Amino acid sequence: MKPNERTIAAFLEEDRILDRVKLEDYLPVALGSRPTGALMVPVEFPSGEDIRRGIDESYADKFYSGGGRRGLLGFIDKTRLNLQRLVSTPLAFRTGLVRSAFTEMVYEHPEYRAHREWAERLGLDTYQKELRPSLDDLFIAASEDAMDRISRVMGMRDRIREEAQKRQDMSPVFLPEEMSSIFLDAVGRMLGYPQCCVEAYIEDANRGVDSGVRASEQLEDSPEDADGAAYFASYFYPCKPGCPDAISLGRDIRGRLGELRSGLDEMSAHYQGENMEFVRGYRDMVREKQREMMAKMEEIRSDETSG
Ligand SMILES: [Zn+2]
């Protein structure tokens, strides 16, 4: 069911949801261009950075002082915390604290509630799932079939993680499901990504290559093939800058948005162009981060030897 004119106008005015998320995740799903939209909670909220800082601070507060409440409540908090510390492994203890900081900071936040409210008003469903203790996936779908598919794919992720845990094969950096071709293929289909691009992503994963770096280098090598439409969703990497399937999907999204309301096609083209620029700068961004990390480690090392 297509949302009516007035609902769309009000949705576009909503400032608790990023415009980019409206045009990439909500409306393309409502209009049938994509089966499922996906965003990360809280990083893709307008105040995502503040909320994340809040989670860090609340975690540190809980870790060192039991939550900071005074008097008897503070005493109870501290006692509970000390008990948890005794019965959990250090990692599980910390993970539990991060998660409780996350739920406190996110679930009552007006920007979180806006997603629930708007999904309903637009006739869409949401499916939320913890990705890491401080990060959730929020999926947006229009039909029961799509919701069933999300739930199956997330069940697959749970099983892969359980298996990895049993084998004690948990890397602190890579999530175990990122190594599973079957899982990556299922996620790609679920999100409506072109099959050729999903296959390129899986091939990268098998070779231990960061797809963002690969996509960034492709843009550098053949800038003449680049078309913003191929970058129709954030964190999506087309198999090549001129991938015909990705471009036609990106154009379909623009076209349907433009039919829904004049000007939305240009707005969508703007965000797709921004996604392309993000991919273009991705490799340099990663290198810069690595340099910073190396410099920090070097600093710690020289502190240790001089002190
Ligand atoms: Zn492709």
PDB file of C-alpha atoms and ligand atoms in Angstrom:
ATOM      1  CA  MET A   1       0.000   0.000   0.000  1.00  0.00           C
ATOM      2  CA  LYS A   2       1.435   3.338  -1.073  1.00  0.00           C
ATOM      3  CA  PRO A   3       1.448   5.944   1.715  1.00  0.00           C
ATOM      4  CA  ASN A   4      -0.714   9.003   1.002  1.00  0.00           C
ATOM      5  CA  GLU A   5       0.518  12.475   0.104  1.00  0.00           C
ATOM      6  CA  ARG A   6      -0.044  13.986   3.561  1.00  0.00           C
ATOM      7  CA  THR A   7       1.755  11.193   5.399  1.00  0.00           C
ATOM      8  CA  ILE A   8       4.721  11.539   3.028  1.00  0.00           C
ATOM      9  CA  ALA A   9       4.864  15.301   3.526  1.00  0.00           C
ATOM     10  CA  ALA A  10       4.848  14.881   7.323  1.00  0.00           C
ATOM     11  CA  PHE A  11       7.457  12.120   7.131  1.00  0.00           C
ATOM     12  CA  LEU A  12       9.789  14.343   5.118  1.00  0.00           C
ATOM     13  CA  GLU A  13       9.487  17.034   7.775  1.00  0.00           C
ATOM     14  CA  GLU A  14      10.336  14.648  10.621  1.00  0.00           C
ATOM     15  CA  ASP A  15      13.691  15.717  12.000  1.00  0.00           C
ATOM     16  CA  ARG A  16      14.213  12.759  14.352  1.00  0.00           C
ATOM     17  CA  ILE A  17      15.080  10.592  11.324  1.00  0.00           C
ATOM     18  CA  LEU A  18      17.916  11.366   8.877  1.00  0.00           C
ATOM     19  CA  ASP A  19      16.754  12.362   5.383  1.00  0.00           C
ATOM     20  CA  ARG A  20      19.240   9.930   3.927  1.00  0.00           C
ATOM     21  CA  VAL A  21      17.652   7.071   5.911  1.00  0.00           C
ATOM     22  CA  LYS A  22      14.177   8.153   4.764  1.00  0.00           C
ATOM     23  CA  LEU A  23      15.246   8.046   1.107  1.00  0.00           C
ATOM     24  CA  GLU A  24      17.397   4.915   1.285  1.00  0.00           C
ATOM     25  CA  ASP A  25      15.606   2.672   3.705  1.00  0.00           C
ATOM     26  CA  TYR A  26      12.001   3.702   4.325  1.00  0.00           C
ATOM     27  CA  LEU A  27      10.613   5.019   1.069  1.00  0.00           C
ATOM     28  CA  PRO A  28      12.278   2.556  -1.363  1.00  0.00           C
ATOM     29  CA  VAL A  29      10.808  -0.266   0.741  1.00  0.00           C
ATOM     30  CA  ALA A  30       7.371   1.400   0.886  1.00  0.00           C
ATOM     31  CA  LEU A  31       7.489   1.900  -2.903  1.00  0.00           C
ATOM     32  CA  GLY A  32       8.645  -1.635  -3.658  1.00  0.00           C
ATOM     33  CA  SER A  33      12.155  -0.881  -5.000  1.00  0.00           C
ATOM     34  CA  ARG A  34      13.857  -2.773  -2.171  1.00  0.00           C
ATOM     35  CA  PRO A  35      12.540  -5.708  -0.130  1.00  0.00           C
ATOM     36  CA  THR A  36      14.258  -4.616   3.086  1.00  0.00           C
ATOM     37  CA  GLY A  37      15.950  -1.498   4.401  1.00  0.00           C
ATOM     38  CA  ALA A  38      18.597  -1.628   7.110  1.00  0.00           C
ATOM     39  CA  LEU A  39      20.110   0.905   9.455  1.00  0.00           C
ATOM     40  CA  MET A  40      22.399   0.804  12.449  1.00  0.00           C
ATOM     41  CA  VAL A  41      21.146   1.938  15.843  1.00  0.00           C
ATOM     42  CA  PRO A  42      22.176   4.437  17.160  1.00  0.00           C
ATOM     43  CA  VAL A  43      24.922   5.487  14.686  1.00  0.00           C
ATOM     44  CA  GLU A  44      22.423   6.325  11.926  1.00  0.00           C
ATOM     45  CA  PHE A  45      20.341   8.565  14.181  1.00  0.00           C
ATOM     46  CA  PRO A  46      20.668  12.369  13.893  1.00  0.00           C
ATOM     47  CA  SER A  47      22.254  12.445  17.385  1.00  0.00           C
ATOM     48  CA  GLY A  48      24.062   9.147  16.876  1.00  0.00           C
ATOM     49  CA  GLU A  49      27.441  10.533  17.937  1.00  0.00           C
ATOM     50  CA  ASP A  50      26.070  11.997  21.194  1.00  0.00           C
ATOM     51  CA  ILE A  51      24.216   8.824  22.048  1.00  0.00           C
ATOM     52  CA  ARG A  52      27.351   6.778  21.446  1.00  0.00           C
ATOM     53  CA  ARG A  53      29.368   9.052  23.714  1.00  0.00           C
ATOM     54  CA  GLY A  54      26.605   8.716  26.318  1.00  0.00           C
ATOM     55  CA  ILE A  55      26.863   4.923  26.134  1.00  0.00           C
ATOM     56  CA  ASP A  56      30.647   5.093  26.648  1.00  0.00           C
ATOM     57  CA  GLU A  57      30.311   7.399  29.635  1.00  0.00           C
ATOM     58  CA  SER A  58      27.503   5.443  31.229  1.00  0.00           C
ATOM     59  CA  TYR A  59      29.531   2.240  30.765  1.00  0.00           C
ATOM     60  CA  ALA A  60      32.628   3.759  32.390  1.00  0.00           C
ATOM     61  CA  ASP A  61      30.478   5.042  35.235  1.00  0.00           C
ATOM     62  CA  LYS A  62      28.950   1.603  35.837  1.00  0.00           C
ATOM     63  CA  PHE A  63      32.315  -0.119  35.535  1.00  0.00           C
ATOM     64  CA  TYR A  64      34.099   2.059  38.068  1.00  0.00           C
ATOM     65  CA  SER A  65      31.387   3.113  40.486  1.00  0.00           C
ATOM     66  CA  GLY A  66      28.324   0.989  39.922  1.00  0.00           C
ATOM     67  CA  GLY A  67      26.170   3.575  38.210  1.00  0.00           C
ATOM     68  CA  GLY A  68      26.619   6.657  40.334  1.00  0.00           C
ATOM     69  CA  ARG A  69      23.324   6.637  42.256  1.00  0.00           C
ATOM     70  CA  ARG A  70      23.699   7.885  45.804  1.00  0.00           C
ATOM     71  CA  GLY A  71      22.445   6.465  49.065  1.00  0.00           C
ATOM     72  CA  LEU A  72      20.796   3.113  49.393  1.00  0.00           C
ATOM     73  CA  LEU A  73      20.122   2.739  45.672  1.00  0.00           C
ATOM     74  CA  GLY A  74      23.775   3.362  44.956  1.00  0.00           C
ATOM     75  CA  PHE A  75      24.672   0.755  47.526  1.00  0.00           C
ATOM     76  CA  ILE A  76      22.339  -1.771  45.893  1.00  0.00           C
ATOM     77  CA  ASP A  77      23.775  -0.953  42.460  1.00  0.00           C
ATOM     78  CA  LYS A  78      27.275  -1.519  43.728  1.00  0.00           C
ATOM     79  CA  THR A  79      26.399  -4.755  45.461  1.00  0.00           C
ATOM     80  CA  ARG A  80      24.684  -6.072  42.358  1.00  0.00           C
ATOM     81  CA  LEU A  81      27.662  -5.021  40.283  1.00  0.00           C
ATOM     82  CA  ASN A  82      30.117  -6.788  42.568  1.00  0.00           C
ATOM     83  CA  LEU A  83      28.065  -9.957  42.445  1.00  0.00           C
ATOM     84  CA  GLN A  84      27.972  -9.812  38.652  1.00  0.00           C
ATOM     85  CA  ARG A  85      31.710  -9.287  38.647  1.00  0.00           C
ATOM     86  CA  LEU A  86      32.144 -12.453  40.719  1.00  0.00           C
ATOM     87  CA  VAL A  87      29.929 -14.719  38.647  1.00  0.00           C
ATOM     88  CA  SER A  88      30.792 -13.547  35.109  1.00  0.00           C
ATOM     89  CA  THR A  89      33.928 -13.917  33.065  1.00  0.00           C
ATOM     90  CA  PRO A  90      35.641 -10.516  32.656  1.00  0.00           C
ATOM     91  CA  LEU A  91      34.512 -10.277  29.039  1.00  0.00           C
ATOM     92  CA  ALA A  92      30.901 -11.254  29.770  1.00  0.00           C
ATOM     93  CA  PHE A  93      30.847  -8.787  32.644  1.00  0.00           C
ATOM     94  CA  ARG A  94      31.973  -5.914  30.457  1.00  0.00           C
ATOM     95  CA  THR A  95      29.656  -6.964  27.617  1.00  0.00           C
ATOM     96  CA  GLY A  96      26.710  -6.965  30.034  1.00  0.00           C
ATOM     97  CA  LEU A  97      27.547  -3.460  31.238  1.00  0.00           C
ATOM     98  CA  VAL A  98      27.847  -2.098  27.708  1.00  0.00           C
ATOM     99  CA  ARG A  99      24.505  -3.642  26.808  1.00  0.00           C
ATOM    100  CA  SER A 100      22.760  -2.168  29.814  1.00  0.00           C
ATOM    101  CA  ALA A 101      24.250   1.267  29.009  1.00  0.00           C
ATOM    102  CA  PHE A 102      22.975   0.826  25.447  1.00  0.00           C
ATOM    103  CA  THR A 103      19.397  -0.040  26.439  1.00  0.00           C
ATOM    104  CA  GLU A 104      19.258   2.884  28.875  1.00  0.00           C
ATOM    105  CA  MET A 105      20.532   5.386  26.342  1.00  0.00           C
ATOM    106  CA  VAL A 106      18.688   4.161  23.249  1.00  0.00           C
ATOM    107  CA  TYR A 107      15.267   2.712  24.025  1.00  0.00           C
ATOM    108  CA  GLU A 108      13.812   5.801  25.634  1.00  0.00           C
ATOM    109  CA  HIS A 109      15.390   8.158  23.121  1.00  0.00           C
ATOM    110  CA  PRO A 110      12.909  10.170  21.007  1.00  0.00           C
ATOM    111  CA  GLU A 111      14.887   9.343  17.845  1.00  0.00           C
ATOM    112  CA  TYR A 112      14.459   5.666  18.566  1.00  0.00           C
ATOM    113  CA  ARG A 113      10.730   6.080  19.163  1.00  0.00           C
ATOM    114  CA  ALA A 114      10.446   8.025  15.882  1.00  0.00           C
ATOM    115  CA  HIS A 115      11.443   4.904  13.930  1.00  0.00           C
ATOM    116  CA  ARG A 116       8.757   2.810  15.589  1.00  0.00           C
ATOM    117  CA  GLU A 117       6.114   5.478  15.051  1.00  0.00           C
ATOM    118  CA  TRP A 118       6.961   6.156  11.422  1.00  0.00           C
ATOM    119  CA  ALA A 119       7.254   2.540  10.375  1.00  0.00           C
ATOM    120  CA  GLU A 120       3.695   2.069  11.586  1.00  0.00           C
ATOM    121  CA  ARG A 121       2.354   5.214   9.942  1.00  0.00           C
ATOM    122  CA  LEU A 122       3.926   4.194   6.640  1.00  0.00           C
ATOM    123  CA  GLY A 123       2.484   0.680   6.882  1.00  0.00           C
ATOM    124  CA  LEU A 124       5.902  -0.927   7.371  1.00  0.00           C
ATOM    125  CA  ASP A 125       7.284  -3.389   9.894  1.00  0.00           C
ATOM    126  CA  THR A 126      10.549  -3.244  11.827  1.00  0.00           C
ATOM    127  CA  TYR A 127      12.786  -6.028  13.063  1.00  0.00           C
ATOM    128  CA  GLN A 128      15.495  -5.208  15.547  1.00  0.00           C
ATOM    129  CA  LYS A 129      18.460  -7.349  16.494  1.00  0.00           C
ATOM    130  CA  GLU A 130      21.619  -6.859  18.506  1.00  0.00           C
ATOM    131  CA  LEU A 131      24.722  -6.830  16.293  1.00  0.00           C
ATOM    132  CA  ARG A 132      27.202  -5.968  19.031  1.00  0.00           C
ATOM    133  CA  PRO A 133      26.457  -4.948  22.644  1.00  0.00           C
ATOM    134  CA  SER A 134      26.617  -1.274  21.637  1.00  0.00           C
ATOM    135  CA  LEU A 135      25.041  -1.581  18.180  1.00  0.00           C
ATOM    136  CA  ASP A 136      21.725  -2.913  16.843  1.00  0.00           C
ATOM    137  CA  ASP A 137      20.518  -3.631  13.337  1.00  0.00           C
ATOM    138  CA  LEU A 138      17.103  -2.216  12.528  1.00  0.00           C
ATOM    139  CA  PHE A 139      15.460  -3.752   9.469  1.00  0.00           C
ATOM    140  CA  ILE A 140      12.483  -2.259   7.684  1.00  0.00           C
ATOM    141  CA  ALA A 141      10.171  -4.385   5.585  1.00  0.00           C
ATOM    142  CA  ALA A 142       6.798  -4.091   3.919  1.00  0.00           C
ATOM    143  CA  SER A 143       5.435  -7.629   3.900  1.00  0.00           C
ATOM    144  CA  GLU A 144       5.081 -10.658   6.112  1.00  0.00           C
ATOM    145  CA  ASP A 145       7.244 -12.663   3.707  1.00  0.00           C
ATOM    146  CA  ALA A 146      10.052 -10.137   4.035  1.00  0.00           C
ATOM    147  CA  MET A 147       9.757 -10.217   7.834  1.00  0.00           C
ATOM    148  CA  ASP A 148       9.909 -14.033   7.802  1.00  0.00           C
ATOM    149  CA  ARG A 149      13.014 -13.857   5.668  1.00  0.00           C
ATOM    150  CA  ILE A 150      14.726 -11.421   8.051  1.00  0.00           C
ATOM    151  CA  SER A 151      13.924 -13.647  10.970  1.00  0.00           C
ATOM    152  CA  ARG A 152      15.325 -16.719   9.146  1.00  0.00           C
ATOM    153  CA  VAL A 153      18.542 -14.891   8.216  1.00  0.00           C
ATOM    154  CA  MET A 154      19.003 -13.627  11.787  1.00  0.00           C
ATOM    155  CA  GLY A 155      18.413 -17.173  13.087  1.00  0.00           C
ATOM    156  CA  MET A 156      21.200 -18.283  10.755  1.00  0.00           C
ATOM    157  CA  ARG A 157      23.462 -15.613  12.275  1.00  0.00           C
ATOM    158  CA  ASP A 158      22.699 -16.824  15.804  1.00  0.00           C
ATOM    159  CA  ARG A 159      23.599 -20.396  14.853  1.00  0.00           C
ATOM    160  CA  ILE A 160      26.876 -19.343  13.192  1.00  0.00           C
ATOM    161  CA  ARG A 161      27.852 -17.383  16.307  1.00  0.00           C
ATOM    162  CA  GLU A 162      26.948 -20.264  18.636  1.00  0.00           C
ATOM    163  CA  GLU A 163      29.036 -22.645  16.555  1.00  0.00           C
ATOM    164  CA  ALA A 164      32.005 -20.261  16.572  1.00  0.00           C
ATOM    165  CA  GLN A 165      31.684 -19.867  20.332  1.00  0.00           C
ATOM    166  CA  LYS A 166      31.662 -23.641  20.811  1.00  0.00           C
ATOM    167  CA  ARG A 167      34.823 -23.906  18.751  1.00  0.00           C
ATOM    168  CA  GLN A 168      36.214 -20.945  20.734  1.00  0.00           C
ATOM    169  CA  ASP A 169      36.835 -19.363  17.398  1.00  0.00           C
ATOM    170  CA  MET A 170      35.679 -15.818  18.256  1.00  0.00           C
ATOM    171  CA  SER A 171      37.819 -13.044  16.844  1.00  0.00           C
ATOM    172  CA  PRO A 172      37.638  -9.689  18.627  1.00  0.00           C
ATOM    173  CA  VAL A 173      37.741  -7.946  15.242  1.00  0.00           C
ATOM    174  CA  PHE A 174      35.732 -10.042  12.765  1.00  0.00           C
ATOM    175  CA  LEU A 175      32.233 -11.283  13.354  1.00  0.00           C
ATOM    176  CA  PRO A 176      32.056 -15.021  12.601  1.00  0.00           C
ATOM    177  CA  GLU A 177      29.128 -14.628  10.176  1.00  0.00           C
ATOM    178  CA  GLU A 178      31.263 -12.345   7.987  1.00  0.00           C
ATOM    179  CA  MET A 179      33.202 -15.498   7.040  1.00  0.00           C
ATOM    180  CA  SER A 180      30.133 -17.452   5.948  1.00  0.00           C
ATOM    181  CA  SER A 181      29.371 -17.279   2.209  1.00  0.00           C
ATOM    182  CA  ILE A 182      25.903 -18.746   2.745  1.00  0.00           C
ATOM    183  CA  PHE A 183      25.047 -16.091   5.305  1.00  0.00           C
ATOM    184  CA  LEU A 184      26.430 -13.205   3.237  1.00  0.00           C
ATOM    185  CA  ASP A 185      24.489 -14.430   0.217  1.00  0.00           C
ATOM    186  CA  ALA A 186      21.268 -14.581   2.260  1.00  0.00           C
ATOM    187  CA  VAL A 187      21.798 -11.050   3.639  1.00  0.00           C
ATOM    188  CA  GLY A 188      22.521  -9.661   0.173  1.00  0.00           C
ATOM    189  CA  ARG A 189      19.293 -11.149  -1.209  1.00  0.00           C
ATOM    190  CA  MET A 190      17.340  -9.976   1.812  1.00  0.00           C
ATOM    191  CA  LEU A 191      18.494  -6.379   1.239  1.00  0.00           C
ATOM    192  CA  GLY A 192      17.786  -6.564  -2.498  1.00  0.00           C
ATOM    193  CA  TYR A 193      21.406  -6.126  -3.566  1.00  0.00           C
ATOM    194  CA  PRO A 194      22.262  -7.245  -7.139  1.00  0.00           C
ATOM    195  CA  GLN A 195      23.591 -10.811  -7.198  1.00  0.00           C
ATOM    196  CA  CYS A 196      26.835  -9.851  -9.021  1.00  0.00           C
ATOM    197  CA  CYS A 197      27.650  -7.349  -6.243  1.00  0.00           C
ATOM    198  CA  VAL A 198      26.842  -9.889  -3.517  1.00  0.00           C
ATOM    199  CA  GLU A 199      29.180 -12.369  -5.216  1.00  0.00           C
ATOM    200  CA  ALA A 200      31.979  -9.785  -5.396  1.00  0.00           C
ATOM    201  CA  TYR A 201      31.507  -9.080  -1.669  1.00  0.00           C
ATOM    202  CA  ILE A 202      31.704 -12.796  -0.818  1.00  0.00           C
ATOM    203  CA  GLU A 203      34.837 -13.176  -2.921  1.00  0.00           C
ATOM    204  CA  ASP A 204      36.420 -10.265  -1.004  1.00  0.00           C
ATOM    205  CA  ALA A 205      35.494 -11.877   2.322  1.00  0.00           C
ATOM    206  CA  ASN A 206      37.013 -15.194   1.240  1.00  0.00           C
ATOM    207  CA  ARG A 207      40.247 -13.453   0.289  1.00  0.00           C
ATOM    208  CA  GLY A 208      40.288 -11.353   3.469  1.00  0.00           C
ATOM    209  CA  VAL A 209      39.861  -8.136   1.460  1.00  0.00           C
ATOM    210  CA  ASP A 210      37.899  -5.139   2.779  1.00  0.00           C
ATOM    211  CA  SER A 211      35.214  -4.534   0.125  1.00  0.00           C
ATOM    212  CA  GLY A 212      35.267  -0.818   0.869  1.00  0.00           C
ATOM    213  CA  VAL A 213      38.957  -0.636  -0.047  1.00  0.00           C
ATOM    214  CA  ARG A 214      38.377  -2.694  -3.193  1.00  0.00           C
ATOM    215  CA  ALA A 215      35.470  -0.445  -4.247  1.00  0.00           C
ATOM    216  CA  SER A 216      37.512   2.654  -3.471  1.00  0.00           C
ATOM    217  CA  GLU A 217      40.387   1.487  -5.689  1.00  0.00           C
ATOM    218  CA  GLN A 218      37.989   0.625  -8.520  1.00  0.00           C
ATOM    219  CA  LEU A 219      36.704   4.200  -8.467  1.00  0.00           C
ATOM    220  CA  GLU A 220      40.250   5.478  -8.631  1.00  0.00           C
ATOM    221  CA  ASP A 221      41.178   3.154 -11.515  1.00  0.00           C
ATOM    222  CA  SER A 222      38.125   3.826 -13.680  1.00  0.00           C
ATOM    223  CA  PRO A 223      36.516   7.122 -12.706  1.00  0.00           C
ATOM    224  CA  GLU A 224      34.908   7.402 -16.167  1.00  0.00           C
ATOM    225  CA  ASP A 225      32.578   4.419 -15.403  1.00  0.00           C
ATOM    226  CA  ALA A 226      31.366   5.904 -12.143  1.00  0.00           C
ATOM    227  CA  ASP A 227      27.642   6.526 -11.778  1.00  0.00           C
ATOM    228  CA  GLY A 228      26.230   7.730  -8.463  1.00  0.00           C
ATOM    229  CA  ALA A 229      23.109   5.597  -8.980  1.00  0.00           C
ATOM    230  CA  ALA A 230      25.197   2.459  -8.370  1.00  0.00           C
ATOM    231  CA  TYR A 231      25.684   3.621  -4.765  1.00  0.00           C
ATOM    232  CA  PHE A 232      21.989   3.490  -3.858  1.00  0.00           C
ATOM    233  CA  ALA A 233      22.529   2.550  -0.194  1.00  0.00           C
ATOM    234  CA  SER A 234      25.106   3.452   2.430  1.00  0.00           C
ATOM    235  CA  TYR A 235      27.632   0.698   3.111  1.00  0.00           C
ATOM    236  CA  PHE A 236      26.715  -1.004  -0.162  1.00  0.00           C
ATOM    237  CA  TYR A 237      29.628  -1.613  -2.537  1.00  0.00           C
ATOM    238  CA  PRO A 238      28.799  -2.345  -6.190  1.00  0.00           C
ATOM    239  CA  CYS A 239      30.897  -5.068  -7.883  1.00  0.00           C
ATOM    240  CA  LYS A 240      32.248  -2.275 -10.137  1.00  0.00           C
ATOM    241  CA  PRO A 241      31.554   1.475 -10.429  1.00  0.00           C
ATOM    242  CA  GLY A 242      29.546   0.918 -13.624  1.00  0.00           C
ATOM    243  CA  CYS A 243      27.631  -2.206 -12.515  1.00  0.00           C
ATOM    244  CA  PRO A 244      24.497  -2.139 -14.730  1.00  0.00           C
ATOM    245  CA  ASP A 245      22.288  -3.899 -12.159  1.00  0.00           C
ATOM    246  CA  ALA A 246      23.262  -1.542  -9.337  1.00  0.00           C
ATOM    247  CA  ILE A 247      22.799   1.505 -11.585  1.00  0.00           C
ATOM    248  CA  SER A 248      19.368   0.366 -12.740  1.00  0.00           C
ATOM    249  CA  LEU A 249      18.273  -0.234  -9.127  1.00  0.00           C
ATOM    250  CA  GLY A 250      19.563   3.199  -8.088  1.00  0.00           C
ATOM    251  CA  ARG A 251      17.686   4.800 -11.000  1.00  0.00           C
ATOM    252  CA  ASP A 252      14.533   2.859 -10.202  1.00  0.00           C
ATOM    253  CA  ILE A 253      14.669   4.224  -6.636  1.00  0.00           C
ATOM    254  CA  ARG A 254      15.149   7.788  -7.898  1.00  0.00           C
ATOM    255  CA  GLY A 255      12.356   7.398 -10.451  1.00  0.00           C
ATOM    256  CA  ARG A 256       9.783   6.079  -7.995  1.00  0.00           C
ATOM    257  CA  LEU A 257      10.697   8.742  -5.442  1.00  0.00           C
ATOM    258  CA  GLY A 258      10.280  11.433  -8.106  1.00  0.00           C
ATOM    259  CA  GLU A 259       6.823  10.062  -8.990  1.00  0.00           C
ATOM    260  CA  LEU A 260       5.860  10.081  -5.333  1.00  0.00           C
ATOM    261  CA  ARG A 261       6.760  13.721  -4.948  1.00  0.00           C
ATOM    262  CA  SER A 262       8.566  16.121  -7.215  1.00  0.00           C
ATOM    263  CA  GLY A 263      12.102  16.960  -6.112  1.00  0.00           C
ATOM    264  CA  LEU A 264      12.628  13.666  -4.259  1.00  0.00           C
ATOM    265  CA  ASP A 265      14.444  12.215  -7.276  1.00  0.00           C
ATOM    266  CA  GLU A 266      17.061  14.972  -7.076  1.00  0.00           C
ATOM    267  CA  MET A 267      17.345  14.609  -3.335  1.00  0.00           C
ATOM    268  CA  SER A 268      17.924  10.869  -3.777  1.00  0.00           C
ATOM    269  CA  ALA A 269      20.547  11.503  -6.493  1.00  0.00           C
ATOM    270  CA  HIS A 270      22.297  13.828  -4.042  1.00  0.00           C
ATOM    271  CA  TYR A 271      22.556  11.151  -1.337  1.00  0.00           C
ATOM    272  CA  GLN A 272      23.612   8.497  -3.833  1.00  0.00           C
ATOM    273  CA  GLY A 273      26.373  10.848  -4.981  1.00  0.00           C
ATOM    274  CA  GLU A 274      27.438  11.319  -1.368  1.00  0.00           C
ATOM    275  CA  ASN A 275      27.617   7.557  -0.897  1.00  0.00           C
ATOM    276  CA  MET A 276      29.879   7.352  -3.943  1.00  0.00           C
ATOM    277  CA  GLU A 277      32.175  10.041  -2.518  1.00  0.00           C
ATOM    278  CA  PHE A 278      32.309   8.148   0.779  1.00  0.00           C
ATOM    279  CA  VAL A 279      33.434   5.023  -1.080  1.00  0.00           C
ATOM    280  CA  ARG A 280      35.974   7.063  -3.063  1.00  0.00           C
ATOM    281  CA  GLY A 281      37.572   8.324   0.152  1.00  0.00           C
ATOM    282  CA  TYR A 282      37.246   5.027   2.007  1.00  0.00           C
ATOM    283  CA  ARG A 283      40.744   3.641   1.415  1.00  0.00           C
ATOM    284  CA  ASP A 284      42.442   6.850   2.541  1.00  0.00           C
ATOM    285  CA  MET A 285      40.215   7.002   5.616  1.00  0.00           C
ATOM    286  CA  VAL A 286      41.182   3.448   6.580  1.00  0.00           C
ATOM    287  CA  ARG A 287      44.876   4.215   6.047  1.00  0.00           C
ATOM    288  CA  GLU A 288      44.621   7.343   8.179  1.00  0.00           C
ATOM    289  CA  LYS A 289      42.961   5.356  10.996  1.00  0.00           C
ATOM    290  CA  GLN A 290      45.729   2.753  10.794  1.00  0.00           C
ATOM    291  CA  ARG A 291      48.397   5.453  10.967  1.00  0.00           C
ATOM    292  CA  GLU A 292      46.753   6.983  14.037  1.00  0.00           C
ATOM    293  CA  MET A 293      46.580   3.605  15.734  1.00  0.00           C
ATOM    294  CA  MET A 294      50.243   2.855  14.992  1.00  0.00           C
ATOM    295  CA  ALA A 295      51.254   6.258  16.332  1.00  0.00           C
ATOM    296  CA  LYS A 296      49.285   5.648  19.525  1.00  0.00           C
ATOM    297  CA  MET A 297      50.902   2.237  20.024  1.00  0.00           C
ATOM    298  CA  GLU A 298      54.304   3.757  19.409  1.00  0.00           C
ATOM    299  CA  GLU A 299      53.555   6.382  22.075  1.00  0.00           C
ATOM    300  CA  ILE A 300      52.588   3.720  24.633  1.00  0.00           C
ATOM    301  CA  ARG A 301      55.716   1.719  23.837  1.00  0.00           C
ATOM    302  CA  SER A 302      58.045   4.707  24.264  1.00  0.00           C
ATOM    303  CA  ASP A 303      56.268   5.656  27.524  1.00  0.00           C
ATOM    304  CA  GLU A 304      56.900   2.165  28.826  1.00  0.00           C
ATOM    305  CA  THR A 305      60.595   2.141  27.925  1.00  0.00           C
ATOM    306  CA  SER A 306      61.277   5.646  29.245  1.00  0.00           C
ATOM    307  CA  GLY A 307      59.198   5.167  32.438  1.00  0.00           C
TER     308      GLY A 307
HETATM  309 ZN    ZN B   1      27.160  -5.770  -9.582  1.00  0.00          ZN
END
